[in-house]
mmCIF file of C-alpha atoms and ligand atoms in Angstrom:
data_model
loop_
_atom_site.group_PDB
_atom_site.id
_atom_site.type_symbol
_atom_site.label_atom_id
_atom_site.label_comp_id
_atom_site.label_asym_id
_atom_site.label_seq_id
_atom_site.Cartn_x
_atom_site.Cartn_y
_atom_site.Cartn_z
ATOM 1 C CA MET A 145 -109.738 -38.788 -302.976
ATOM 2 C CA ARG A 146 -107.609 -41.596 -300.279
ATOM 3 C CA LEU A 147 -108.969 -41.428 -296.690
ATOM 4 C CA GLY A 148 -107.304 -42.101 -293.106
ATOM 5 C CA ILE A 149 -108.723 -43.481 -290.434
ATOM 6 C CA ALA A 150 -108.365 -43.101 -286.681
ATOM 7 C CA LEU A 151 -109.932 -44.896 -283.877
ATOM 8 C CA SER A 152 -109.261 -46.952 -280.633
ATOM 9 C CA GLY A 153 -112.779 -49.253 -280.508
ATOM 10 C CA VAL A 154 -114.918 -50.928 -281.845
ATOM 11 C CA GLY A 155 -114.718 -49.406 -285.270
ATOM 12 C CA SER A 156 -118.747 -49.469 -286.540
ATOM 13 C CA ASN A 157 -117.883 -46.014 -287.768
ATOM 14 C CA MET A 158 -114.922 -47.789 -289.409
ATOM 15 C CA LEU A 159 -117.117 -49.455 -291.734
ATOM 16 C CA ALA A 160 -119.834 -47.336 -292.245
ATOM 17 C CA LEU A 161 -117.287 -45.655 -294.152
ATOM 18 C CA ALA A 162 -115.256 -48.504 -296.243
ATOM 19 C CA GLN A 163 -118.895 -49.680 -297.081
ATOM 20 C CA ALA A 164 -119.691 -46.806 -298.629
ATOM 21 C CA CYS A 165 -116.410 -45.872 -300.344
ATOM 22 C CA ARG A 166 -116.115 -49.772 -301.330
ATOM 23 C CA ASP A 167 -120.443 -48.978 -303.354
ATOM 24 C CA GLY A 168 -119.066 -46.050 -304.976
ATOM 25 C CA ARG A 169 -121.592 -43.686 -302.691
ATOM 26 C CA ILE A 170 -118.453 -41.551 -301.462
ATOM 27 C CA PRO A 171 -115.480 -41.641 -303.999
ATOM 28 C CA ALA A 172 -112.746 -42.163 -302.734
ATOM 29 C CA ASP A 173 -109.920 -44.693 -300.505
ATOM 30 C CA ILE A 174 -109.065 -45.687 -297.470
ATOM 31 C CA SER A 175 -105.121 -45.573 -297.713
ATOM 32 C CA LEU A 176 -104.532 -45.854 -294.266
ATOM 33 C CA VAL A 177 -106.676 -48.119 -291.567
ATOM 34 C CA ALA A 178 -104.535 -46.552 -287.721
ATOM 35 C CA SER A 179 -104.348 -47.278 -284.201
ATOM 36 C CA ASP A 180 -102.553 -46.877 -281.027
ATOM 37 C CA ARG A 181 -104.381 -49.541 -279.205
ATOM 38 C CA SER A 182 -103.144 -52.827 -281.894
ATOM 39 C CA ASP A 183 -105.912 -55.346 -279.739
ATOM 40 C CA ALA A 184 -108.636 -52.776 -281.271
ATOM 41 C CA PRO A 185 -110.992 -54.477 -282.831
ATOM 42 C CA GLY A 186 -111.480 -51.909 -285.332
ATOM 43 C CA LEU A 187 -108.248 -52.786 -286.195
ATOM 44 C CA ALA A 188 -108.960 -56.212 -287.100
ATOM 45 C CA ARG A 189 -111.766 -55.859 -288.538
ATOM 46 C CA ALA A 190 -110.248 -53.244 -291.266
ATOM 47 C CA THR A 191 -107.388 -56.005 -291.896
ATOM 48 C CA GLU A 192 -109.962 -59.108 -292.732
ATOM 49 C CA LEU A 193 -111.292 -55.608 -294.932
ATOM 50 C CA GLY A 194 -107.739 -56.118 -296.394
ATOM 51 C CA LEU A 195 -107.473 -52.978 -295.990
ATOM 52 C CA PRO A 196 -103.523 -51.159 -295.256
ATOM 53 C CA THR A 197 -103.918 -50.550 -291.187
ATOM 54 C CA ALA A 198 -101.278 -49.187 -288.488
ATOM 55 C CA THR A 199 -100.671 -50.083 -285.087
ATOM 56 C CA ILE A 200 -98.551 -46.129 -283.974
ATOM 57 C CA ALA A 201 -98.820 -47.070 -279.758
ATOM 58 C CA ARG A 202 -97.409 -44.792 -277.186
ATOM 59 C CA LEU A 203 -94.155 -45.861 -276.230
ATOM 60 C CA LYS A 204 -94.253 -46.029 -271.949
ATOM 61 C CA ASP A 205 -92.780 -41.950 -271.302
ATOM 62 C CA GLU A 206 -93.463 -40.291 -274.151
ATOM 63 C CA PRO A 207 -94.514 -37.594 -275.170
ATOM 64 C CA ARG A 208 -98.004 -36.415 -276.310
ATOM 65 C CA ASP A 209 -96.065 -34.543 -279.238
ATOM 66 C CA ALA A 210 -93.753 -37.024 -281.079
ATOM 67 C CA HIS A 211 -96.242 -39.844 -280.242
ATOM 68 C CA ASP A 212 -98.791 -38.060 -282.906
ATOM 69 C CA ALA A 213 -95.591 -36.864 -285.066
ATOM 70 C CA ARG A 214 -95.136 -40.394 -286.166
ATOM 71 C CA LEU A 215 -98.419 -41.190 -286.394
ATOM 72 C CA ARG A 216 -98.828 -37.873 -288.984
ATOM 73 C CA ALA A 217 -95.614 -39.584 -290.230
ATOM 74 C CA ALA A 218 -98.120 -42.965 -291.399
ATOM 75 C CA PHE A 219 -100.398 -40.736 -292.923
ATOM 76 C CA GLU A 220 -98.524 -38.956 -294.916
ATOM 77 C CA SER A 221 -96.797 -41.365 -295.940
ATOM 78 C CA SER A 222 -100.340 -43.126 -297.350
ATOM 79 C CA GLY A 223 -100.354 -39.946 -299.101
ATOM 80 C CA VAL A 224 -103.827 -39.297 -297.333
ATOM 81 C CA ASP A 225 -106.093 -35.888 -298.549
ATOM 82 C CA CYS A 226 -108.466 -36.350 -295.111
ATOM 83 C CA ILE A 227 -108.740 -38.277 -291.806
ATOM 84 C CA ALA A 228 -111.862 -39.203 -290.222
ATOM 85 C CA LEU A 229 -111.150 -39.825 -286.341
ATOM 86 C CA ALA A 230 -113.863 -42.696 -285.712
ATOM 87 C CA GLY A 231 -112.831 -43.310 -282.045
ATOM 88 C CA TYR A 232 -109.991 -42.100 -281.440
ATOM 89 C CA MET A 233 -109.598 -41.830 -277.832
ATOM 90 C CA ARG A 234 -106.357 -39.691 -277.783
ATOM 91 C CA ILE A 235 -106.514 -36.297 -277.930
ATOM 92 C CA LEU A 236 -104.075 -35.028 -281.121
ATOM 93 C CA SER A 237 -101.515 -31.698 -280.472
ATOM 94 C CA ALA A 238 -101.361 -28.464 -281.892
ATOM 95 C CA HIS A 239 -98.875 -29.683 -284.443
ATOM 96 C CA PHE A 240 -100.590 -32.871 -285.722
ATOM 97 C CA VAL A 241 -103.922 -30.517 -285.725
ATOM 98 C CA ALA A 242 -102.143 -28.071 -287.592
ATOM 99 C CA ALA A 243 -100.347 -30.692 -290.387
ATOM 100 C CA PHE A 244 -104.260 -31.770 -291.331
ATOM 101 C CA ALA A 245 -106.543 -28.066 -290.633
ATOM 102 C CA GLY A 246 -109.444 -28.654 -292.446
ATOM 103 C CA ARG A 247 -109.100 -31.826 -293.858
ATOM 104 C CA LEU A 248 -109.769 -33.994 -290.221
ATOM 105 C CA LEU A 249 -112.537 -34.265 -289.501
ATOM 106 C CA ASN A 250 -114.048 -36.037 -285.648
ATOM 107 C CA ILE A 251 -117.647 -38.172 -285.015
ATOM 108 C CA HIS A 252 -119.042 -37.164 -281.369
ATOM 109 C CA PRO A 253 -121.675 -38.889 -279.698
ATOM 110 C CA SER A 254 -123.526 -35.600 -278.604
ATOM 111 C CA LEU A 255 -125.068 -32.703 -279.677
ATOM 112 C CA LEU A 256 -122.191 -29.951 -278.764
ATOM 113 C CA PRO A 257 -121.852 -27.691 -277.987
ATOM 114 C CA ARG A 258 -123.524 -30.058 -275.196
ATOM 115 C CA HIS A 259 -122.027 -32.669 -273.463
ATOM 116 C CA LYS A 260 -118.212 -32.751 -274.777
ATOM 117 C CA GLY A 261 -115.865 -35.013 -273.772
ATOM 118 C CA LEU A 262 -117.001 -38.305 -272.447
ATOM 119 C CA HIS A 263 -119.859 -39.820 -270.605
ATOM 120 C CA THR A 264 -122.249 -37.973 -273.548
ATOM 121 C CA HIS A 265 -125.084 -40.211 -273.100
ATOM 122 C CA ARG A 266 -124.178 -40.489 -268.552
ATOM 123 C CA ALA A 267 -124.688 -36.574 -268.843
ATOM 124 C CA ALA A 268 -127.612 -36.647 -271.358
ATOM 125 C CA LEU A 269 -129.197 -39.420 -270.051
ATOM 126 C CA ALA A 270 -129.298 -36.919 -266.113
ATOM 127 C CA ALA A 271 -129.038 -33.586 -267.888
ATOM 128 C CA HIS A 272 -132.808 -34.671 -268.757
ATOM 129 C CA ASP A 273 -132.750 -34.269 -272.361
ATOM 130 C CA ARG A 274 -135.415 -35.346 -274.756
ATOM 131 C CA GLU A 275 -133.080 -34.923 -277.200
ATOM 132 C CA HIS A 276 -129.105 -36.202 -278.208
ATOM 133 C CA GLY A 277 -127.824 -37.240 -280.682
ATOM 134 C CA ALA A 278 -124.042 -37.699 -282.937
ATOM 135 C CA THR A 279 -122.716 -34.408 -284.002
ATOM 136 C CA VAL A 280 -119.638 -34.123 -287.357
ATOM 137 C CA HIS A 281 -117.305 -31.523 -287.100
ATOM 138 C CA PHE A 282 -113.757 -29.647 -288.792
ATOM 139 C CA VAL A 283 -111.134 -30.514 -285.675
ATOM 140 C CA THR A 284 -109.322 -27.593 -284.216
ATOM 141 C CA PRO A 285 -107.139 -27.243 -281.102
ATOM 142 C CA ASP A 286 -110.362 -26.298 -279.329
ATOM 143 C CA LEU A 287 -111.537 -29.927 -277.523
ATOM 144 C CA ASP A 288 -114.667 -31.192 -279.102
ATOM 145 C CA GLY A 289 -115.240 -27.532 -280.135
ATOM 146 C CA GLY A 290 -114.258 -27.277 -284.415
ATOM 147 C CA PRO A 291 -116.636 -26.139 -286.333
ATOM 148 C CA ALA A 292 -119.638 -28.258 -286.335
ATOM 149 C CA VAL A 293 -121.207 -29.368 -289.696
ATOM 150 C CA LEU A 294 -123.915 -31.972 -289.508
ATOM 151 C CA GLN A 295 -125.302 -33.512 -286.588
ATOM 152 C CA GLY A 296 -127.921 -36.053 -286.184
ATOM 153 C CA ILE A 297 -130.618 -36.238 -283.681
ATOM 154 C CA VAL A 298 -132.908 -39.240 -281.658
ATOM 155 C CA PRO A 299 -135.275 -38.939 -279.630
ATOM 156 C CA VAL A 300 -134.480 -39.728 -275.879
ATOM 157 C CA LEU A 301 -136.831 -41.626 -274.326
ATOM 158 C CA PRO A 302 -138.697 -42.407 -270.891
ATOM 159 C CA ASP A 303 -137.020 -46.185 -270.143
ATOM 160 C CA ASP A 304 -133.094 -45.617 -271.272
ATOM 161 C CA ASP A 305 -130.606 -46.273 -270.331
ATOM 162 C CA GLU A 306 -126.512 -45.726 -271.172
ATOM 163 C CA HIS A 307 -126.847 -48.531 -273.868
ATOM 164 C CA ALA A 308 -129.816 -47.495 -275.115
ATOM 165 C CA LEU A 309 -129.226 -44.032 -276.609
ATOM 166 C CA ALA A 310 -125.457 -45.036 -277.707
ATOM 167 C CA ALA A 311 -127.359 -47.312 -279.281
ATOM 168 C CA ARG A 312 -129.973 -45.173 -280.687
ATOM 169 C CA VAL A 313 -126.933 -42.536 -281.129
ATOM 170 C CA GLN A 314 -124.042 -44.846 -282.781
ATOM 171 C CA ARG A 315 -126.884 -46.251 -286.221
ATOM 172 C CA CYS A 316 -127.787 -42.149 -286.299
ATOM 173 C CA GLU A 317 -123.651 -41.865 -287.271
ATOM 174 C CA HIS A 318 -123.327 -45.144 -289.729
ATOM 175 C CA THR A 319 -125.592 -41.982 -292.019
ATOM 176 C CA LEU A 320 -123.843 -38.911 -290.146
ATOM 177 C CA TYR A 321 -120.060 -40.212 -291.044
ATOM 178 C CA PRO A 322 -120.982 -41.268 -294.673
ATOM 179 C CA THR A 323 -122.548 -38.188 -295.845
ATOM 180 C CA VAL A 324 -120.142 -36.061 -294.551
ATOM 181 C CA VAL A 325 -116.976 -37.703 -295.492
ATOM 182 C CA GLU A 326 -118.403 -38.434 -298.998
ATOM 183 C CA TRP A 327 -119.029 -34.171 -299.367
ATOM 184 C CA PHE A 328 -115.849 -33.561 -298.748
ATOM 185 C CA ALA A 329 -114.935 -35.989 -301.222
ATOM 186 C CA ARG A 330 -117.080 -35.215 -304.519
ATOM 187 C CA GLY A 331 -115.766 -31.444 -303.165
ATOM 188 C CA ARG A 332 -118.212 -29.844 -301.638
ATOM 189 C CA LEU A 333 -117.414 -29.607 -298.592
ATOM 190 C CA ARG A 334 -114.150 -26.887 -297.598
ATOM 191 C CA CYS A 335 -112.988 -24.856 -295.039
ATOM 192 C CA ASP A 336 -112.848 -21.439 -295.724
ATOM 193 C CA VAL A 337 -109.014 -19.284 -294.519
ATOM 194 C CA ALA A 338 -110.673 -18.746 -291.518
ATOM 195 C CA GLY A 339 -110.883 -22.774 -290.898
ATOM 196 C CA ARG A 340 -115.359 -22.354 -291.085
ATOM 197 C CA PRO A 341 -117.376 -24.514 -293.658
ATOM 198 C CA ILE A 342 -118.336 -23.873 -296.090
ATOM 199 C CA LEU A 343 -120.930 -26.630 -298.429
ATOM 200 C CA ASP A 344 -122.173 -26.037 -300.977
ATOM 201 C CA SER A 345 -120.238 -22.318 -301.693
ATOM 202 C CA GLU A 346 -122.579 -21.889 -298.974
ATOM 203 C CA LEU A 347 -120.978 -20.664 -295.188
ATOM 204 C CA LEU A 348 -122.359 -22.818 -293.194
ATOM 205 C CA THR A 349 -122.358 -21.225 -289.196
ATOM 206 C CA VAL A 350 -125.382 -24.112 -288.066
ATOM 207 C CA PRO A 351 -124.456 -27.431 -288.690
ATOM 208 C CA ARG A 352 -126.615 -29.525 -291.015
ATOM 209 C CA VAL A 353 -130.028 -31.486 -289.092
ATOM 210 C CA ILE A 354 -130.606 -34.904 -289.759
ATOM 211 C CA ARG A 355 -133.739 -36.174 -287.690
ATOM 212 C CA PHE A 356 -134.028 -39.930 -286.874
ATOM 213 C CA ASP A 357 -136.540 -41.845 -284.909
ATOM 214 C CA ALA A 358 -136.287 -44.118 -281.311
ATOM 215 C CA GLU A 359 -136.760 -46.683 -284.828
ATOM 216 C CA GLY A 360 -133.480 -44.648 -286.369
ATOM 217 C CA ILE A 361 -134.967 -44.414 -289.211
ATOM 218 C CA ARG A 362 -134.666 -41.044 -291.080
ATOM 219 C CA ARG A 363 -138.378 -38.376 -290.187
ATOM 220 C CA ASP A 364 -137.162 -36.140 -293.652
HETATM 221 C C1 GAR B 238 -118.170 -43.435 -281.892
HETATM 222 O O1 GAR B 238 -119.619 -43.041 -280.751
HETATM 223 C C2 GAR B 238 -117.772 -42.288 -281.540
HETATM 224 O O2 GAR B 238 -118.405 -40.953 -281.510
HETATM 225 C C3 GAR B 238 -116.563 -42.339 -280.458
HETATM 226 O O3 GAR B 238 -116.461 -43.204 -280.156
HETATM 227 C C4 GAR B 238 -117.465 -44.036 -280.874
HETATM 228 C C5 GAR B 238 -117.009 -44.806 -281.772
HETATM 229 O O4 GAR B 238 -117.807 -46.267 -282.259
HETATM 230 N N1 GAR B 238 -116.880 -40.916 -280.407
HETATM 231 C C6 GAR B 238 -115.714 -39.660 -279.639
HETATM 232 O O5 GAR B 238 -116.355 -40.215 -278.466
HETATM 233 C C7 GAR B 238 -115.116 -38.779 -279.557
HETATM 234 N N2 GAR B 238 -114.389 -37.991 -278.459
HETATM 235 P P1 GAR B 238 -116.691 -47.188 -283.002
HETATM 236 O O6 GAR B 238 -115.304 -47.557 -283.298
HETATM 237 O O7 GAR B 238 -118.281 -48.339 -283.409
HETATM 238 O O8 GAR B 238 -117.477 -45.859 -284.747
#
């Protein structure tokens, strides 16, 4: 499988995916790491790993569709079978999502459908949630609303601040994303014609769940 990754930031999820490809857990080659930001630290880290990279920055006054068409062309010419959005902080156009329907994944830092959008850790603390986490889901035009495949649940501790909670969630993300991409690469995970996720021939009506303790250790 040829895996494409899109990012805008630090790239810790990209690193987790790259490591899992490198050690053979995910049977895939990374064909392109693309970013909308030339200064994204994740892009520099991908270059250090010897991965193909591209900056597809939005030009001044460029419409979203035109920008996304350039991103799509970059991924298509790299021959991707699947794209993992790994902290890509731009909303993708319906055209882009349709072009990669059923093979476009995202990781979101909350237990969807709770806390869509930005500042999810702040929102979880403000809501006094006792549990928080991250979700890997297929992308549809409905922002953060595509069908969820796997969730990682972490406890919220009484003295947590946004930073501590974010760090705990990120540790769990680095288990979740390689797990789901491995399922996809091994042909265990796909979408049916209606766009619903099928894992091991079973319709996923609710996401699979992995629970983690405060130290980021799996509890199951
Ligand atoms: C991750 O926590 C990911 O869940 C989040 O951005 C972070 C990227 O971190 N994604 C979103 O908020 C998407 N709406 P990373 O650059 O270290 O992988």
